[in-house]
Tab-separated table of C-alpha atoms in Angstrom:
chain	number	residue	atom	x	y	z
G	1	MET	CA	112.437	114.694	124.227
G	2	ASN	CA	115.752	113.131	124.921
G	3	PRO	CA	115.950	109.399	124.158
G	4	ILE	CA	118.198	107.265	126.351
G	5	PRO	CA	119.800	104.722	124.047
G	6	LEU	CA	122.238	101.941	124.904
G	7	SER	CA	125.342	103.249	126.667
G	8	ASP	CA	128.523	103.676	124.655
G	9	ARG	CA	130.064	100.706	126.418
G	10	GLN	CA	127.050	98.525	125.621
G	11	LYS	CA	127.288	99.520	121.978
G	12	LYS	CA	131.014	98.692	121.953
G	13	ILE	CA	130.305	95.272	123.429
G	14	ALA	CA	127.562	94.585	120.875
G	15	GLU	CA	129.941	95.627	118.102
G	16	ILE	CA	132.762	93.354	119.402
G	17	VAL	CA	130.401	90.394	119.581
G	18	ARG	CA	128.950	91.123	116.161
G	19	ARG	CA	132.483	91.196	114.699
G	20	SER	CA	134.137	88.391	116.678
G	21	GLY	CA	131.353	86.255	118.165
G	22	PRO	CA	131.020	83.658	119.509
G	23	ILE	CA	133.290	85.169	122.117
G	24	THR	CA	133.557	84.664	125.883
G	25	GLY	CA	132.891	87.367	128.436
G	26	THR	CA	136.543	87.253	129.464
G	27	GLU	CA	137.671	87.854	125.892
G	28	ILE	CA	135.300	90.797	125.564
G	29	ALA	CA	136.633	92.214	128.832
G	30	GLY	CA	140.186	91.728	127.468
G	31	GLU	CA	139.408	93.721	124.324
G	32	LEU	CA	138.000	96.546	126.402
G	33	GLY	CA	140.761	96.468	129.031
G	34	LEU	CA	138.233	95.798	131.775
G	35	THR	CA	137.525	92.995	134.208
G	36	ARG	CA	134.844	90.426	133.509
G	37	ALA	CA	133.002	91.563	136.643
G	38	ALA	CA	132.794	95.135	135.376
G	39	LEU	CA	130.858	93.938	132.323
G	40	ARG	CA	128.337	91.799	134.153
G	41	SER	CA	125.441	94.274	134.124
G	42	ASP	CA	126.094	95.386	130.533
G	43	LEU	CA	126.093	91.793	129.324
G	44	ALA	CA	122.894	91.113	131.265
G	45	ILE	CA	121.178	94.079	129.627
G	46	LEU	CA	122.336	93.131	126.142
G	47	THR	CA	121.284	89.527	126.627
G	48	MET	CA	117.921	90.248	128.197
G	49	GLY	CA	117.251	92.865	125.539
G	50	GLY	CA	117.714	90.198	122.906
G	51	ILE	CA	120.682	91.929	121.317
G	52	LEU	CA	123.147	89.218	122.354
G	53	ASP	CA	122.569	85.606	123.166
G	54	ALA	CA	124.787	83.400	125.315
G	55	ARG	CA	125.435	79.675	125.111
G	56	PRO	CA	127.347	77.700	127.785
G	57	ARG	CA	130.931	76.830	126.811
G	58	VAL	CA	130.521	78.785	123.533
G	59	GLY	CA	130.173	82.361	124.612
G	60	TYR	CA	128.197	85.357	123.478
G	61	PHE	CA	126.914	85.778	119.959
G	62	TYR	CA	125.069	88.531	118.182
G	63	THR	CA	121.419	87.851	117.432
G	64	GLY	CA	121.452	90.155	114.391
G	65	LYS	CA	118.503	91.965	115.849
G	66	SER	CA	120.274	94.914	117.379
G	67	THR	CA	117.475	96.819	119.058
G	68	LEU	CA	115.042	95.461	116.531
G	69	GLY	CA	113.345	93.038	118.867
G	70	MET	CA	112.045	95.991	120.809
G	71	LEU	CA	111.251	97.919	117.682
G	72	VAL	CA	109.201	95.032	116.341
G	73	GLU	CA	107.438	94.836	119.683
G	74	GLU	CA	106.729	98.557	119.674
G	75	LEU	CA	105.433	98.576	116.115
G	76	SER	CA	103.262	95.507	116.507
G	77	SER	CA	101.275	97.234	119.225
G	78	ILE	CA	100.236	100.103	116.936
G	79	THR	CA	96.978	99.312	115.158
G	80	ILE	CA	95.373	100.656	112.012
G	81	GLU	CA	92.783	102.374	114.195
G	82	ASP	CA	95.590	104.309	115.914
G	83	ILE	CA	96.728	105.953	112.692
G	84	MET	CA	93.803	105.895	110.241
G	85	SER	CA	92.137	109.002	108.787
G	86	VAL	CA	88.546	109.884	107.993
G	87	PRO	CA	87.638	108.517	104.544
G	88	ILE	CA	86.538	110.989	101.895
G	89	VAL	CA	83.548	109.502	100.108
G	90	VAL	CA	81.467	110.061	96.994
G	91	SER	CA	78.105	108.585	96.276
G	92	ALA	CA	77.911	105.836	93.657
G	93	SER	CA	75.434	107.921	91.667
G	94	LYS	CA	77.942	110.714	90.964
G	95	SER	CA	80.003	111.323	87.820
G	96	ALA	CA	83.755	111.091	87.309
G	97	TYR	CA	83.760	114.888	87.127
G	98	ASP	CA	82.208	115.144	90.591
G	99	ALA	CA	84.942	112.826	91.845
G	100	VAL	CA	87.708	115.045	90.428
G	101	VAL	CA	86.167	118.109	92.047
G	102	THR	CA	85.876	116.338	95.406
G	103	MET	CA	89.454	115.115	95.107
G	104	PHE	CA	90.782	118.652	94.570
G	105	LEU	CA	88.543	120.189	97.217
G	106	GLU	CA	89.578	117.644	99.837
G	107	ASP	CA	93.138	117.358	98.531
G	108	VAL	CA	93.254	113.576	98.707
G	109	GLY	CA	94.539	111.075	96.179
G	110	THR	CA	91.909	108.414	96.798
G	111	LEU	CA	88.134	108.563	97.153
G	112	PHE	CA	85.837	105.841	98.373
G	113	VAL	CA	82.570	105.170	96.597
G	114	VAL	CA	79.760	104.266	99.013
G	115	ASP	CA	76.112	103.315	98.829
G	116	GLY	CA	73.314	104.998	100.735
G	117	LYS	CA	74.166	103.152	103.957
G	118	GLY	CA	77.847	104.082	103.957
G	119	CYS	CA	78.879	100.641	102.735
G	120	LEU	CA	81.923	100.367	100.502
G	121	PHE	CA	81.173	100.042	96.814
G	122	GLY	CA	84.457	100.983	95.116
G	123	VAL	CA	87.676	102.984	95.194
G	124	ILE	CA	88.803	105.676	92.802
G	125	SER	CA	92.325	107.086	92.560
G	126	ARG	CA	93.970	110.085	90.918
G	127	LYS	CA	95.503	107.648	88.463
G	128	ASP	CA	92.066	106.275	87.465
G	129	LEU	CA	90.810	109.799	86.853
G	130	LEU	CA	93.903	110.894	84.944
G	131	LYS	CA	93.503	107.876	82.685
G	132	ALA	CA	89.791	108.648	82.196
G	133	SER	CA	90.391	112.304	81.443
G	134	LEU	CA	92.942	111.408	78.772
G	135	SER	CA	90.775	108.861	76.984
G	136	GLN	CA	89.851	110.444	73.722
G	137	GLY	CA	86.541	112.133	73.792
G	138	ALA	CA	85.783	111.176	77.355
G	139	ASP	CA	83.343	113.596	78.877
G	140	LEU	CA	83.849	113.275	82.623
G	141	HIS	CA	80.472	114.888	83.333
G	142	ASN	CA	78.693	111.996	81.650
G	143	LEU	CA	81.044	109.260	82.831
G	144	PRO	CA	79.502	107.303	85.741
G	145	LEU	CA	81.875	106.633	88.620
G	146	ALA	CA	81.247	102.905	88.303
G	147	MET	CA	83.018	103.012	84.910
G	148	VAL	CA	86.315	104.256	86.336
G	149	MET	CA	86.411	102.948	89.904
G	150	THR	CA	87.914	99.717	91.152
G	151	GLY	CA	85.028	97.547	92.330
G	152	LEU	CA	84.660	95.978	95.760
G	153	SER	CA	85.677	92.481	94.644
G	154	LYS	CA	89.149	93.736	93.669
G	155	ILE	CA	89.793	95.832	96.765
G	156	VAL	CA	91.891	94.670	99.735
G	157	LEU	CA	90.118	95.486	102.956
G	158	SER	CA	91.689	96.323	106.304
G	159	LYS	CA	90.161	96.088	109.768
G	160	PRO	CA	90.667	98.691	112.530
G	161	HIS	CA	92.316	96.278	114.989
G	162	GLU	CA	94.935	94.860	112.652
G	163	PRO	CA	98.538	96.014	113.151
G	164	ALA	CA	99.400	99.173	111.222
G	165	ALA	CA	102.408	97.344	109.793
G	166	ALA	CA	100.133	94.779	108.112
G	167	ALA	CA	98.485	97.642	106.238
G	168	ALA	CA	101.926	98.996	105.277
G	169	ARG	CA	102.828	95.614	103.788
G	170	ARG	CA	99.530	95.498	101.875
G	171	LEU	CA	99.976	99.014	100.464
G	172	ILE	CA	103.379	97.954	99.100
G	173	GLU	CA	102.275	94.604	97.730
G	174	ARG	CA	99.101	95.846	96.075
G	175	GLU	CA	100.831	98.997	94.805
G	176	VAL	CA	98.086	101.313	95.998
G	177	ASP	CA	98.276	104.569	97.947
G	178	CYS	CA	95.363	103.994	100.266
G	179	LEU	CA	93.252	101.175	101.739
G	180	PRO	CA	89.695	101.279	103.072
G	181	VAL	CA	89.239	100.369	106.737
G	182	VAL	CA	85.984	98.491	107.234
G	183	LEU	CA	83.802	96.627	109.713
G	184	PRO	CA	81.281	93.909	108.816
G	185	PHE	CA	77.831	95.299	108.016
G	186	ASP	CA	75.975	92.412	106.445
G	187	GLU	CA	78.244	89.414	106.067
G	188	LYS	CA	75.741	87.370	104.082
G	189	LYS	CA	75.492	90.037	101.424
G	190	GLY	CA	79.230	90.774	101.588
G	191	LYS	CA	78.626	94.338	102.720
G	192	TRP	CA	81.227	96.310	104.673
G	193	LYS	CA	80.777	99.561	106.543
G	194	LEU	CA	83.535	102.061	105.695
G	195	VAL	CA	85.048	103.435	108.925
G	196	GLY	CA	88.402	104.870	107.854
G	197	ARG	CA	91.190	105.111	105.356
G	198	VAL	CA	94.826	104.165	105.860
G	199	SER	CA	97.372	105.482	103.387
G	200	LYS	CA	101.062	105.829	102.675
G	201	THR	CA	100.675	109.291	104.189
G	202	ASN	CA	99.591	107.761	107.510
G	203	MET	CA	102.600	105.427	107.374
G	204	THR	CA	105.000	108.263	106.597
G	205	ARG	CA	103.621	110.323	109.481
G	206	LEU	CA	103.897	107.344	111.833
G	207	LEU	CA	107.527	106.800	110.864
G	208	ALA	CA	108.358	110.495	111.364
G	209	GLU	CA	106.659	110.511	114.775
G	210	LEU	CA	108.317	107.307	115.943
G	211	ALA	CA	111.690	108.758	114.959
G	212	GLU	CA	110.855	111.867	116.966
G	213	GLY	CA	110.087	109.742	120.021
G	214	LYS	CA	106.339	110.302	119.841
G	215	GLY	CA	105.338	106.667	119.532
G	216	GLY	CA	103.971	106.685	123.076
G	217	THR	CA	101.023	108.752	121.884
G	218	TYR	CA	99.738	105.689	120.073
G	219	HIS	CA	99.140	103.781	123.308
G	220	SER	CA	96.779	105.536	125.609
T	1	MET	CA	112.427	85.910	113.213
T	2	ASN	CA	111.437	85.821	116.820
T	3	PRO	CA	111.779	89.133	118.663
T	4	ILE	CA	112.764	88.991	122.321
T	5	PRO	CA	110.798	91.738	124.023
T	6	LEU	CA	110.721	92.819	127.651
T	7	SER	CA	109.625	90.020	129.968
T	8	ASP	CA	106.048	90.002	131.203
T	9	ARG	CA	107.208	90.944	134.673
T	10	GLN	CA	109.171	93.893	133.306
T	11	LYS	CA	106.119	95.068	131.392
T	12	LYS	CA	104.007	94.771	134.545
T	13	ILE	CA	106.509	96.828	136.493
T	14	ALA	CA	106.621	99.499	133.782
T	15	GLU	CA	102.820	99.605	133.797
T	16	ILE	CA	102.646	99.947	137.606
T	17	VAL	CA	105.140	102.803	137.540
T	18	ARG	CA	103.380	104.494	134.627
T	19	ARG	CA	100.096	104.333	136.560
T	20	SER	CA	101.303	105.043	140.085
T	21	GLY	CA	104.764	106.612	139.843
T	22	PRO	CA	106.712	108.009	141.533
T	23	ILE	CA	106.688	104.787	143.519
T	24	THR	CA	109.356	103.032	145.584
T	25	GLY	CA	110.805	99.635	144.737
T	26	THR	CA	109.276	98.228	147.895
T	27	GLU	CA	105.828	99.448	146.889
T	28	ILE	CA	106.207	97.906	143.447
T	29	ALA	CA	107.276	94.626	145.056
T	30	GLY	CA	104.227	94.853	147.301
T	31	GLU	CA	101.860	95.227	144.348
T	32	LEU	CA	103.394	92.191	142.710
T	33	GLY	CA	103.561	90.086	145.887
T	34	LEU	CA	107.337	89.747	145.543
T	35	THR	CA	110.349	90.827	147.541
T	36	ARG	CA	112.298	93.945	146.642
T	37	ALA	CA	115.370	91.777	146.012
T	38	ALA	CA	113.537	89.700	143.415
T	39	LEU	CA	112.922	92.832	141.375
T	40	ARG	CA	116.475	94.145	141.462
T	41	SER	CA	117.554	92.965	138.010
T	42	ASP	CA	114.236	93.895	136.341
T	43	LEU	CA	114.423	97.406	137.754
T	44	ALA	CA	118.038	97.691	136.615
T	45	ILE	CA	117.076	96.699	133.077
T	46	LEU	CA	114.121	99.067	132.948
T	47	THR	CA	116.204	101.934	134.322
T	48	MET	CA	119.238	101.355	132.134
T	49	GLY	CA	116.990	100.906	129.115
T	50	GLY	CA	115.583	104.358	129.748
T	51	ILE	CA	112.061	103.107	130.338
T	52	LEU	CA	112.060	104.061	134.022
T	53	ASP	CA	114.094	106.613	135.886
T	54	ALA	CA	114.871	106.608	139.595
T	55	ARG	CA	115.409	109.518	141.973
T	56	PRO	CA	116.706	109.101	145.549
T	57	ARG	CA	114.026	109.438	148.215
T	58	VAL	CA	111.361	109.778	145.488
T	59	GLY	CA	111.296	106.428	143.784
T	60	TYR	CA	110.823	105.204	140.250
T	61	PHE	CA	108.982	107.152	137.597
T	62	TYR	CA	108.055	106.409	134.036
T	63	THR	CA	109.979	108.307	131.377
T	64	GLY	CA	107.128	107.999	128.880
T	65	LYS	CA	109.539	106.530	126.406
T	66	SER	CA	108.734	102.865	126.746
T	67	THR	CA	111.138	101.199	124.334
T	68	LEU	CA	111.122	104.315	122.216
T	69	GLY	CA	114.610	105.452	123.109
T	70	MET	CA	115.976	102.444	121.307
T	71	LEU	CA	113.545	102.823	118.473
T	72	VAL	CA	114.609	106.435	117.945
T	73	GLU	CA	118.219	105.275	117.989
T	74	GLU	CA	117.516	102.555	115.446
T	75	LEU	CA	115.600	104.856	113.108
T	76	SER	CA	118.096	107.688	113.262
T	77	SER	CA	120.789	105.439	111.826
T	78	ILE	CA	118.810	104.772	108.628
T	79	THR	CA	119.637	107.338	105.961
T	80	ILE	CA	117.799	108.498	102.857
T	81	GLU	CA	120.433	106.738	100.773
T	82	ASP	CA	119.487	103.427	102.451
T	83	ILE	CA	115.905	103.587	101.220
T	84	MET	CA	115.819	105.854	98.151
T	85	SER	CA	114.761	104.730	94.652
T	86	VAL	CA	116.000	105.569	91.178
T	87	PRO	CA	114.349	108.799	89.988
T	88	ILE	CA	112.264	108.671	86.819
T	89	VAL	CA	113.118	111.716	84.733
T	90	VAL	CA	111.819	113.618	81.719
T	91	SER	CA	113.706	116.180	79.731
T	92	ALA	CA	112.695	119.814	80.155
T	93	SER	CA	112.016	120.033	76.419
T	94	LYS	CA	109.166	117.488	76.508
T	95	SER	CA	105.428	118.128	76.586
T	96	ALA	CA	102.923	117.450	79.345
T	97	TYR	CA	101.604	114.602	77.180
T	98	ASP	CA	105.051	112.956	77.161
T	99	ALA	CA	105.092	113.259	80.942
T	100	VAL	CA	101.731	111.480	81.278
T	101	VAL	CA	102.926	108.658	79.033
T	102	THR	CA	106.163	108.273	81.024
T	103	MET	CA	104.186	108.306	84.263
T	104	PHE	CA	101.948	105.469	83.125
T	105	LEU	CA	104.781	103.465	81.551
T	106	GLU	CA	106.906	103.686	84.694
T	107	ASP	CA	103.920	103.559	87.042
T	108	VAL	CA	105.135	106.381	89.267
T	109	GLY	CA	103.238	109.317	90.696
T	110	THR	CA	106.061	111.861	90.397
T	111	LEU	CA	108.491	112.690	87.606
T	112	PHE	CA	111.591	114.844	87.833
T	113	VAL	CA	112.354	117.314	85.096
T	114	VAL	CA	116.100	117.533	84.373
T	115	ASP	CA	118.394	119.484	82.066
T	116	GLY	CA	120.966	117.928	79.721
T	117	LYS	CA	123.428	117.356	82.573
T	118	GLY	CA	120.998	115.522	84.833
T	119	CYS	CA	120.518	118.552	87.048
T	120	LEU	CA	117.134	119.098	88.666
T	121	PHE	CA	114.893	121.616	86.950
T	122	GLY	CA	111.426	120.821	88.270
T	123	VAL	CA	109.001	118.239	89.624
T	124	ILE	CA	105.720	117.103	88.136
T	125	SER	CA	103.039	115.094	89.900
T	126	ARG	CA	99.933	113.161	88.895
T	127	LYS	CA	97.926	115.955	90.499
T	128	ASP	CA	99.605	118.603	88.291
T	129	LEU	CA	98.813	116.583	85.184
T	130	LEU	CA	95.238	115.852	86.213
T	131	LYS	CA	94.707	119.566	86.744
T	132	ALA	CA	96.272	120.361	83.349
T	133	SER	CA	94.246	117.740	81.523
T	134	LEU	CA	91.021	119.131	82.956
T	135	SER	CA	91.715	122.763	82.105
T	136	GLN	CA	89.304	123.640	79.378
T	137	GLY	CA	90.800	123.295	75.942
T	138	ALA	CA	94.204	122.247	77.206
T	139	ASP	CA	96.045	120.263	74.571
T	140	LEU	CA	98.658	118.302	76.497
T	141	HIS	CA	100.715	117.685	73.334
T	142	ASN	CA	101.370	121.399	72.960
T	143	LEU	CA	101.692	122.171	76.667
T	144	PRO	CA	105.379	122.552	77.656
T	145	LEU	CA	106.357	120.768	80.866
T	146	ALA	CA	107.608	124.029	82.329
T	147	MET	CA	103.998	125.274	82.353
T	148	VAL	CA	102.748	122.522	84.660
T	149	MET	CA	105.761	121.551	86.748
T	150	THR	CA	106.805	122.945	90.129
T	151	GLY	CA	110.028	124.852	89.578
T	152	LEU	CA	113.307	124.296	91.407
T	153	SER	CA	112.933	127.325	93.680
T	154	LYS	CA	109.794	125.846	95.260
T	155	ILE	CA	111.097	122.300	95.713
T	156	VAL	CA	112.429	120.963	99.026
T	157	LEU	CA	115.654	119.082	98.410
T	158	SER	CA	116.991	116.106	100.360
T	159	LYS	CA	120.569	114.836	100.613
T	160	PRO	CA	121.540	111.151	100.590
T	161	HIS	CA	123.153	111.185	104.042
T	162	GLU	CA	120.301	112.785	105.940
T	163	PRO	CA	118.192	110.542	108.202
T	164	ALA	CA	115.287	108.876	106.416
T	165	ALA	CA	112.991	110.192	109.148
T	166	ALA	CA	113.853	113.796	108.216
T	167	ALA	CA	112.558	113.084	104.715
T	168	ALA	CA	109.408	111.527	106.215
T	169	ARG	CA	108.769	114.706	108.200
T	170	ARG	CA	109.315	116.841	105.075
T	171	LEU	CA	106.923	114.716	102.983
T	172	ILE	CA	104.224	115.274	105.609
T	173	GLU	CA	104.850	118.985	106.114
T	174	ARG	CA	105.113	119.870	102.442
T	175	GLU	CA	102.179	117.607	101.548
T	176	VAL	CA	103.991	115.967	98.640
T	177	ASP	CA	104.347	112.298	97.731
T	178	CYS	CA	107.989	112.339	96.707
T	179	LEU	CA	111.169	114.373	97.201
T	180	PRO	CA	114.220	114.631	94.957
T	181	VAL	CA	117.530	113.454	96.454
T	182	VAL	CA	120.377	115.630	95.212
T	183	LEU	CA	124.085	116.365	95.504
T	184	PRO	CA	125.721	119.732	94.773
T	185	PHE	CA	126.712	120.138	91.125
T	186	ASP	CA	127.501	123.819	90.743
T	187	GLU	CA	126.790	125.660	93.957
T	188	LYS	CA	127.375	129.116	92.485
T	189	LYS	CA	124.721	128.568	89.857
T	190	GLY	CA	122.456	126.774	92.315
T	191	LYS	CA	122.571	123.561	90.316
T	192	TRP	CA	121.913	120.171	91.892
T	193	LYS	CA	122.578	116.748	90.475
T	194	LEU	CA	119.585	114.429	90.848
T	195	VAL	CA	120.705	111.137	92.416
T	196	GLY	CA	117.490	109.584	93.766
T	197	ARG	CA	113.910	109.942	94.823
T	198	VAL	CA	112.438	109.310	98.259
T	199	SER	CA	108.694	108.879	98.534
T	200	LYS	CA	105.886	107.881	100.865
T	201	THR	CA	106.202	104.471	99.233
T	202	ASN	CA	109.799	104.150	100.481
T	203	MET	CA	108.628	105.151	103.966
T	204	THR	CA	105.776	102.637	103.924
T	205	ARG	CA	108.133	99.866	102.826
T	206	LEU	CA	110.648	100.817	105.527
T	207	LEU	CA	107.935	100.685	108.178
T	208	ALA	CA	106.721	97.282	106.963
T	209	GLU	CA	110.270	95.901	106.958
T	210	LEU	CA	111.131	97.267	110.399
T	211	ALA	CA	107.974	95.666	111.759
T	212	GLU	CA	109.031	92.381	110.183
T	213	GLY	CA	112.433	92.615	111.879
T	214	LYS	CA	114.325	93.379	108.687
T	215	GLY	CA	115.781	96.682	109.815
T	216	GLY	CA	119.228	95.117	110.102
T	217	THR	CA	119.468	95.009	106.320
T	218	TYR	CA	119.796	98.792	106.366
T	219	HIS	CA	123.129	98.672	108.200
T	220	SER	CA	125.712	96.624	106.359
């Protein structure tokens, strides 16, 4: 895949305006040794793309966005559902030891604790289990999951149709590796059906794929 | 921050071409109930932006890139150095127990093991320590770090000036949470100075900030 970025001349113009703006079209043409007319289409592209802005009798100025307007647009159309993974779950009746085994078998850093109907009950991380296993005399076989997990009331939930970037922000702010993706199950009882997980791994993969020009696969 | 995306008409045109391309300008105008002349500047923008391509006697076709060309361009200019964090290190002479304590104190998931000169010697993760702490009879106080860490020969290194997206791809492919960022120290002896760490957390933060239009802060 061969991306077609701004032309070299368009980049030069953006750079001149960033450095010297506000600047008139004639002045830009002067710096480049070209006529004003020769720049007309480049300036139109840069302006309509939101990279430059123009004001009458002032000239062109740099919006500070570079190609970011489009990037923001592109990113905001990718939802959590587009990138989420299948959640790995353990039943609330299991022990901390069972959780460790599941975590190694599935090679994930976060498990979701669910009730019999697949509703979210808690979250348990590698860090929780490492802490538990180090507590003096802790026998993980006899340690109920509920004693080490983070309970539902302290968990930030995400919904499938929210932007992926909102989940990225939440992962950073809450300092967790993974968020549960849920849909309402019984709103009166505050029960949520677990439908996915969205993690820093999903975000890292998304970034790698966008950089490789594969973002289009997220919009079918 | 208020991104300026493609206009609605430009999006409509791109969508028509994606669905029905190759298609002539006149046919596109027909679908939109407009004249060919009215579309001239929109088609120029979409073509020069790399979203559409045109071939004589064939018409317009969709490149499949949407605004991705520009996104790829934007991302490729962000380097590992722009987003990396300070590495948290432990000395090679410490025990696994010391590593756990450092990990909890610093609240990181990966520690780097270094020699007296700050050169990289190994990497140790929460997963390594959880495994060690569960091994029957393991006494973490008397377990040397070298017994649980991943040694230098098996670690993927990253350099500060590589694109951030290359590190994202490596994190995914090697299934690790964090990579050491190094500079050559003594190439003959295969020694590398540890200068940073780049993790899935850095990638998640970068994605969140790009989506919020803060990418410009990465290019000063």
